[in-house]
CSV table of C-alpha atoms and ligand atoms in Angstrom, one decimal:
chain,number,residue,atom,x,y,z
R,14,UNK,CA,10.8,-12.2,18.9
R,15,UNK,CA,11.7,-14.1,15.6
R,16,UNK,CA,8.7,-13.7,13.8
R,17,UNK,CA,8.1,-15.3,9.9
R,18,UNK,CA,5.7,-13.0,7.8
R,19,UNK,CA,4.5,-15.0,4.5
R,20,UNK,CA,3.2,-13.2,1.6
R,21,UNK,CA,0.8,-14.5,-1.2
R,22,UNK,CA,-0.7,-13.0,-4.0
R,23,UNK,CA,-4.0,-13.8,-4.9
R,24,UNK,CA,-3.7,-13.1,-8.7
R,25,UNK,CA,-0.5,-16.2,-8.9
R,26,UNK,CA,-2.7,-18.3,-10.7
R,27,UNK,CA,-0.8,-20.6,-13.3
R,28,UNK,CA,-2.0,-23.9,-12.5
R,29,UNK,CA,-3.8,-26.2,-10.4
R,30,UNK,CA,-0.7,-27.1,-8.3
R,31,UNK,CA,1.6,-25.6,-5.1
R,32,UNK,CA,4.1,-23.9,-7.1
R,33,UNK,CA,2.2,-22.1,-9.4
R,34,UNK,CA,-1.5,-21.7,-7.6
R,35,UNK,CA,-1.1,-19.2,-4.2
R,36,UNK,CA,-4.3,-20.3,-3.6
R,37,UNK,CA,-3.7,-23.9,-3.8
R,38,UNK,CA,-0.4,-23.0,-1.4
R,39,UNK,CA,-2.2,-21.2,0.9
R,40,UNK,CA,-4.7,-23.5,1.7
R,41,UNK,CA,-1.7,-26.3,2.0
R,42,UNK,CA,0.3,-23.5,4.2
R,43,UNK,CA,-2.8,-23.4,6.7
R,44,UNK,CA,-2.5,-26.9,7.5
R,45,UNK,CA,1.1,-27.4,8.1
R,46,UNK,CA,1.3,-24.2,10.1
R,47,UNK,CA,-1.2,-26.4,12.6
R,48,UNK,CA,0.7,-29.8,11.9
R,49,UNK,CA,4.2,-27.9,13.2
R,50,UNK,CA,2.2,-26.3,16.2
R,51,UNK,CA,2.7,-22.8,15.3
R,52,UNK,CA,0.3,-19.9,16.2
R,53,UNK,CA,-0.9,-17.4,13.8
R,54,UNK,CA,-1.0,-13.5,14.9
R,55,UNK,CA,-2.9,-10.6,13.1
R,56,UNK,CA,0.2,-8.9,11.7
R,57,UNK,CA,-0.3,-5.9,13.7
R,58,UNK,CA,0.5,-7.5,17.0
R,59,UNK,CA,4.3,-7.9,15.5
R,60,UNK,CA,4.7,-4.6,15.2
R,61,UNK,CA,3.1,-3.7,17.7
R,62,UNK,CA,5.7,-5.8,19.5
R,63,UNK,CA,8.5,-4.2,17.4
R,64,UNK,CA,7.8,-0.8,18.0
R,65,UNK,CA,7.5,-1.8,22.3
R,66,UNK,CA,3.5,-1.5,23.1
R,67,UNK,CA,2.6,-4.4,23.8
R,68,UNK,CA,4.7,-7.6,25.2
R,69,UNK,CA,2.9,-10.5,24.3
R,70,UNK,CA,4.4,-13.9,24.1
R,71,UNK,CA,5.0,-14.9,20.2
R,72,UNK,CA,7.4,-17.4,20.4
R,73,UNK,CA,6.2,-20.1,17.8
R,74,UNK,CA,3.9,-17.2,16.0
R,75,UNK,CA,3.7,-16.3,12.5
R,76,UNK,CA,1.9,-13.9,10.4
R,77,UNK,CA,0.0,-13.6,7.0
R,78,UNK,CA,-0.4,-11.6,4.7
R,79,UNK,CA,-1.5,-11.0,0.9
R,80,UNK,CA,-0.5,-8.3,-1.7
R,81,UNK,CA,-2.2,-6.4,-4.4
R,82,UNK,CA,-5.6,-6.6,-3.1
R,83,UNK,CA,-7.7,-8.3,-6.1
R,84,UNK,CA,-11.4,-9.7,-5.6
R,85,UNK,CA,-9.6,-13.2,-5.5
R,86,UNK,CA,-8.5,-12.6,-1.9
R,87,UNK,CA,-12.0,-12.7,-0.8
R,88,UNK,CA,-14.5,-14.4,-3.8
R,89,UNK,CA,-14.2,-17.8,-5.2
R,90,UNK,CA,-13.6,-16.7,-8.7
R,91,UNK,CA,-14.0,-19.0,-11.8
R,92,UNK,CA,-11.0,-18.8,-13.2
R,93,UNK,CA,-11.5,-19.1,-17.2
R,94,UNK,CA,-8.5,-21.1,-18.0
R,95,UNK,CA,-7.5,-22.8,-14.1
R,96,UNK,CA,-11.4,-23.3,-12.4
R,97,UNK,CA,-12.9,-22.3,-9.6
R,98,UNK,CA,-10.5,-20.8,-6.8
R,99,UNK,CA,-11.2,-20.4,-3.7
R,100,UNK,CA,-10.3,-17.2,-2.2
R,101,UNK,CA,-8.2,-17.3,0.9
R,102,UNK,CA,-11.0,-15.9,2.9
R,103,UNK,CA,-12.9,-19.2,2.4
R,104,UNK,CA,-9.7,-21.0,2.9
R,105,UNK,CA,-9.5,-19.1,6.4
R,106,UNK,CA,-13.3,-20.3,7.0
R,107,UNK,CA,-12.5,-23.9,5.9
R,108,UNK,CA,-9.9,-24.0,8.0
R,109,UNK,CA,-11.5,-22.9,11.2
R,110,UNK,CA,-14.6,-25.0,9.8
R,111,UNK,CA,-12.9,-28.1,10.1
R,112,UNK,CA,-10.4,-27.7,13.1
R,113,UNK,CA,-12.6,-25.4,15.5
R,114,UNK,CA,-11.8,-21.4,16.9
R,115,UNK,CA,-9.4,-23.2,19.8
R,116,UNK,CA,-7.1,-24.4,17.6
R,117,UNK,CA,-6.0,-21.1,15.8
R,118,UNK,CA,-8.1,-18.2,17.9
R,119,UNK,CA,-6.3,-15.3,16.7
R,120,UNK,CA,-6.6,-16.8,12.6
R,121,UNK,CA,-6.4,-13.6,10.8
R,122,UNK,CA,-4.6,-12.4,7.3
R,123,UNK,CA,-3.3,-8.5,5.8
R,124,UNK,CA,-4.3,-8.0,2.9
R,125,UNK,CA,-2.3,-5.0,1.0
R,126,UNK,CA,-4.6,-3.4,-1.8
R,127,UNK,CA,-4.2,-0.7,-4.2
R,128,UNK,CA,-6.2,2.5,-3.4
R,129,UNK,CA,-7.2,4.4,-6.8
R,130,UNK,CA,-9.9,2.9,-8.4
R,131,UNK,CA,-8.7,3.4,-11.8
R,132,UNK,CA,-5.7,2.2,-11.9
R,133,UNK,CA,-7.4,-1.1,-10.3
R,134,UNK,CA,-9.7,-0.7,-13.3
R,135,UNK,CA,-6.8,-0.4,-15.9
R,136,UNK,CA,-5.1,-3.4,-14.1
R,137,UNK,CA,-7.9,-6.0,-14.1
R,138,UNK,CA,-8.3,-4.8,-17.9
R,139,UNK,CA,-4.4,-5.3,-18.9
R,140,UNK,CA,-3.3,-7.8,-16.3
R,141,UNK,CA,-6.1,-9.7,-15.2
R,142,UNK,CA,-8.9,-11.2,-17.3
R,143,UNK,CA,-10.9,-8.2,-17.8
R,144,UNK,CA,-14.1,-9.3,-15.7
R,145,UNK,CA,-13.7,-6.3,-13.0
R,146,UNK,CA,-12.0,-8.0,-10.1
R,147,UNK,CA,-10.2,-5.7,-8.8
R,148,UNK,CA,-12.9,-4.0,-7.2
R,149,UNK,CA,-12.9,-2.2,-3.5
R,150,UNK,CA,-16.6,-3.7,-2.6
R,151,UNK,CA,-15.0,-6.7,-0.6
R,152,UNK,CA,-13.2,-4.6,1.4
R,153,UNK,CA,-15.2,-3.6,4.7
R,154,UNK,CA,-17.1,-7.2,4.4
R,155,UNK,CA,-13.6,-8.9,5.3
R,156,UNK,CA,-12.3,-6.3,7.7
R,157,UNK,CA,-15.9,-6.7,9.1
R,158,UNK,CA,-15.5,-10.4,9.1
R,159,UNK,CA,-12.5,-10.1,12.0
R,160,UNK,CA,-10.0,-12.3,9.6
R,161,UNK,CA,-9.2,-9.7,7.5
R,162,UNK,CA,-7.2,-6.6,8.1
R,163,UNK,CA,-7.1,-3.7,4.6
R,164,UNK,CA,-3.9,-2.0,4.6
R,165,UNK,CA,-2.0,0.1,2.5
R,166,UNK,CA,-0.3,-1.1,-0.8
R,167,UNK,CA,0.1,2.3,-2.6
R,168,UNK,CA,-2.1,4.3,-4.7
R,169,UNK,CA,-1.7,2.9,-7.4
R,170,UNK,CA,1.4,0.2,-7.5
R,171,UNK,CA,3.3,2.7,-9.7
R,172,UNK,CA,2.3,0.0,-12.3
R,173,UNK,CA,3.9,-0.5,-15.8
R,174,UNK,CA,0.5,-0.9,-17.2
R,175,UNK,CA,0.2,3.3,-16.1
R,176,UNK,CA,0.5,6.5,-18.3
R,177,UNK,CA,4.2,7.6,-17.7
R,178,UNK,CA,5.1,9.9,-16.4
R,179,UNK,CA,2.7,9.7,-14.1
R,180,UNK,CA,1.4,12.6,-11.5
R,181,UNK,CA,4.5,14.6,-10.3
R,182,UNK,CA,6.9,13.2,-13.1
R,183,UNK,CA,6.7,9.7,-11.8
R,184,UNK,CA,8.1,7.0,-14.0
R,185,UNK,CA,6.0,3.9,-14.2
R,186,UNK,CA,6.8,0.9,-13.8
R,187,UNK,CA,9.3,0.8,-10.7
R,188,UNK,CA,8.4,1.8,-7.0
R,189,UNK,CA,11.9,3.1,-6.5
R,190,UNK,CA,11.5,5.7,-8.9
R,191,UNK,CA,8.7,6.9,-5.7
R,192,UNK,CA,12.1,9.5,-4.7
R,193,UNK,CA,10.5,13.3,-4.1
R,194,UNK,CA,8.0,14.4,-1.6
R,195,UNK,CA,5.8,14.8,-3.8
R,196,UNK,CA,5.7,11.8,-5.0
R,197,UNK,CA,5.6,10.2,-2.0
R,198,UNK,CA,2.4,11.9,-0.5
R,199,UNK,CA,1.1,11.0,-4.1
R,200,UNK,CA,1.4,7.5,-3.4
R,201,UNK,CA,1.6,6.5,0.2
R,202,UNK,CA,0.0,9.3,2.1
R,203,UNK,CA,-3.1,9.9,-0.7
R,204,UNK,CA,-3.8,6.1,-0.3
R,205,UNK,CA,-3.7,6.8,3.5
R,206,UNK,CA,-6.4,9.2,3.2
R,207,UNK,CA,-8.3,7.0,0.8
R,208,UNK,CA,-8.0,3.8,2.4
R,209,UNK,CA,-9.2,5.8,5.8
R,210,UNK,CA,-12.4,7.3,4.1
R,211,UNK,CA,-13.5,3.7,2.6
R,212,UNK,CA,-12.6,1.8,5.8
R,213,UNK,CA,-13.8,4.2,8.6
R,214,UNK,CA,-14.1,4.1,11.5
R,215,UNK,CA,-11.1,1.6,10.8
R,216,UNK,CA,-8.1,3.1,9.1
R,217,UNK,CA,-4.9,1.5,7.8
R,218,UNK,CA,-1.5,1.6,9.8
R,219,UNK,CA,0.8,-0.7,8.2
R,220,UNK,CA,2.4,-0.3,4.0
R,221,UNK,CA,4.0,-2.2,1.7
R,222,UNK,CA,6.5,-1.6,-0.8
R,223,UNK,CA,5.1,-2.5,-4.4
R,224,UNK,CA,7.4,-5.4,-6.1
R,225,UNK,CA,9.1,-5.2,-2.8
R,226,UNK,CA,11.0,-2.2,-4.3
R,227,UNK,CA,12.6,-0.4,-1.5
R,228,UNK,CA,14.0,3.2,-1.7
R,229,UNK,CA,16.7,4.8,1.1
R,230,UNK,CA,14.5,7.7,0.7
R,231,UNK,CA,11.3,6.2,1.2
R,232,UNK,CA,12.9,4.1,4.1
R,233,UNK,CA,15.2,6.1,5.9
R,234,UNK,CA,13.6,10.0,5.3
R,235,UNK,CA,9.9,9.9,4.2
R,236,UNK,CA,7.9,7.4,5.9
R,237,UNK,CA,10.5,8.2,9.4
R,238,UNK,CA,9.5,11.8,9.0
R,239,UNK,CA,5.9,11.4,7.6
R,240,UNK,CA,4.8,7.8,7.9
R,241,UNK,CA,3.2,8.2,11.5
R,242,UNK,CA,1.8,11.4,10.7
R,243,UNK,CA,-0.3,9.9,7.8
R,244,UNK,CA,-1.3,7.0,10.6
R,245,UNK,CA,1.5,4.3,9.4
R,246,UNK,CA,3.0,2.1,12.3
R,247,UNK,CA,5.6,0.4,9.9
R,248,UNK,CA,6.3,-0.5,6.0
R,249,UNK,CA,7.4,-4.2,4.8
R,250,UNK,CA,9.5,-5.5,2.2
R,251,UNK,CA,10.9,-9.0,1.4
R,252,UNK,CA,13.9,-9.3,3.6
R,253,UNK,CA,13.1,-13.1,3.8
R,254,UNK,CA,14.2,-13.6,7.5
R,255,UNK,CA,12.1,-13.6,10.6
R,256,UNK,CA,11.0,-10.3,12.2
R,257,UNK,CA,12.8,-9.5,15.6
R,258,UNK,CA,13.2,-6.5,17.4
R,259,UNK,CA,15.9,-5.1,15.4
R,260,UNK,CA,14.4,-5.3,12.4
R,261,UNK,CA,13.9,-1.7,10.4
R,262,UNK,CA,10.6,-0.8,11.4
R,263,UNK,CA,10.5,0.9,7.6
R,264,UNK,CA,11.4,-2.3,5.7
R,265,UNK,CA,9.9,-4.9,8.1
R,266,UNK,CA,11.1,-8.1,5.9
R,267,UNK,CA,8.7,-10.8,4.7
R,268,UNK,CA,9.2,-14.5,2.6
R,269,UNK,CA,7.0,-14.6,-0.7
R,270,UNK,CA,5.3,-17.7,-2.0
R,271,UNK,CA,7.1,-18.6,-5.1
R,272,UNK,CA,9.6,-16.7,-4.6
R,273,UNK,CA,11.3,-17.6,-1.4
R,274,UNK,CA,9.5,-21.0,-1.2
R,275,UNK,CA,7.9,-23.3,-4.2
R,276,UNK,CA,6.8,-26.1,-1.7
R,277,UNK,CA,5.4,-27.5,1.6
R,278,UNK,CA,8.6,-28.5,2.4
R,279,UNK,CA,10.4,-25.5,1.7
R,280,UNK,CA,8.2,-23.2,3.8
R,281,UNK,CA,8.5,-26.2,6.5
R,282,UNK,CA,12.2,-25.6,6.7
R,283,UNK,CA,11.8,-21.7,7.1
R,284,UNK,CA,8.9,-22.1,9.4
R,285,UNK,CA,11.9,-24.4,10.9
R,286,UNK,CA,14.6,-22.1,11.0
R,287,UNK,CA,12.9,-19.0,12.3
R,288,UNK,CA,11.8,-20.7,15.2
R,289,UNK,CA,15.6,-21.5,16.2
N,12,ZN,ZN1,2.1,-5.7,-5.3
């Protein structure tokens, strides 16, 4: 299994163009992952490859996903300074609009969101444009939809924009200063439950590290020890490089748009390179 995972983020919206609009990439990156004859895979089948339950064939496969869980991912927001976006839901739907179920039947995107409501409240105020869209009521209408899978992106991101210390003596600002027990079940394993009650009957099983920020602790003790007991099947970071079998099931790696890749032809060569 050598597996690419792309990441966007639905509130990188500086322009009109690829390099500086994920939605404008996105909707590009749909199209050229059918032009090269790749498959995409809900992200769960990977790990459920990785972690030996099921054996399906993924050769050629890759996976979506999305971070930080803002009502762009799902709405066509008009954006006040860049226009109307459309969401990558829509772009999913457009996509399967114009080229049929056959040609990508298993079409699906993870979409990482952050539990507490008011620190979503105090982001889309300090961050965002201040016209609440960072709200949870999308959530069970994409899982519902069969594109979209909610998963687990903190409680609340640990974000700068936060009271520090936070709960526990957390620093803000940084998701390795997430280091104690406490402050782990604070934000992983509370997000778990929450996640769980807004989702049921469906409840999240996969997490990923805010800013990527990766933690021996976290990695190697706490989510080993605790992560399947809160219902976690695996955590991802931004390891850029395919997923294969021997990848850390705790810091599963992934390539981020505009980070790792500012273009169609950049992404082509990774899209390239992984399937060596
Ligand atoms: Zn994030």
């Amino acid at each position: 299994m050598r597996v690419p995972i792309l990441t966007y983020h639905g509130v990188n919206i500086a322009g009109g163009g690829y390099a500086d609009n994920d939605h404008v990439a996105f909707a590009a990156d749909l199209e050229l992952i059918q032009s090269l004859q790749l498959r995409i895979v809900p992200l769960q089948w990977v790990v459920d490859q990785r972690l030996g339950r099921s054996r399906r064939d993924l050769r050629g496969c890759v996976a979506l996903t999305c971070d930080d869980g803002s009502n762009f991912d799902y709405d066509d927001l008009d954006h006040p300074q860049h226009g109307v976006q459309r969401s990558f839901y829509n772009s999913l739907r457009r996509f399967r609009d114009h080229h049929g179920v056959r040609a990508q039947p298993d079409l699906h995107l993870t979409s990482f969101v952050i539990a507490d409501p008011v620190a979503r409240e105090r982001m889309d105020r300090q961050c965002l444009v201040g016209r609440d869209w960072m709200q949870s009521r999308w959530w069970r209408a994409a899982q519902d939809s069969g594109l979209i899978a909610i998963e687990n992106h903190s409680w609340d991101h640990n974000h700068p924009c936060l009271d520090s210390p936070g709960p526990h003596g957390l620093v803000r600002g940084d998701f390795h200063a997430v280091a104690s027990e406490a402050q782990a079940e604070f934000e992983i394993a509370r997000a778990q439950h929450y996640l769980a009650q807004q989702l049921a009957p469906q409840a999240p099983r996969l997490f990923c590290y805010p800013f990527g920020h990766v933690n021996d602790f976290l990695r190697a003790d706490w989510l080993p020890r605790r992560g399947p007991a809160v219902g976690l099947d695996a955590a991802f970071g931004d390891g850029a490089a395919p997923v294969t079998m021997t990848s850390d099931r705790w810091n599963l790696p992934r390539y981020i748009c505009g980070w790792h890749w500012r273009s169609p032809e950049a992404l082509r060569a990774i899209l390239e390179s992984a399937a060596d």
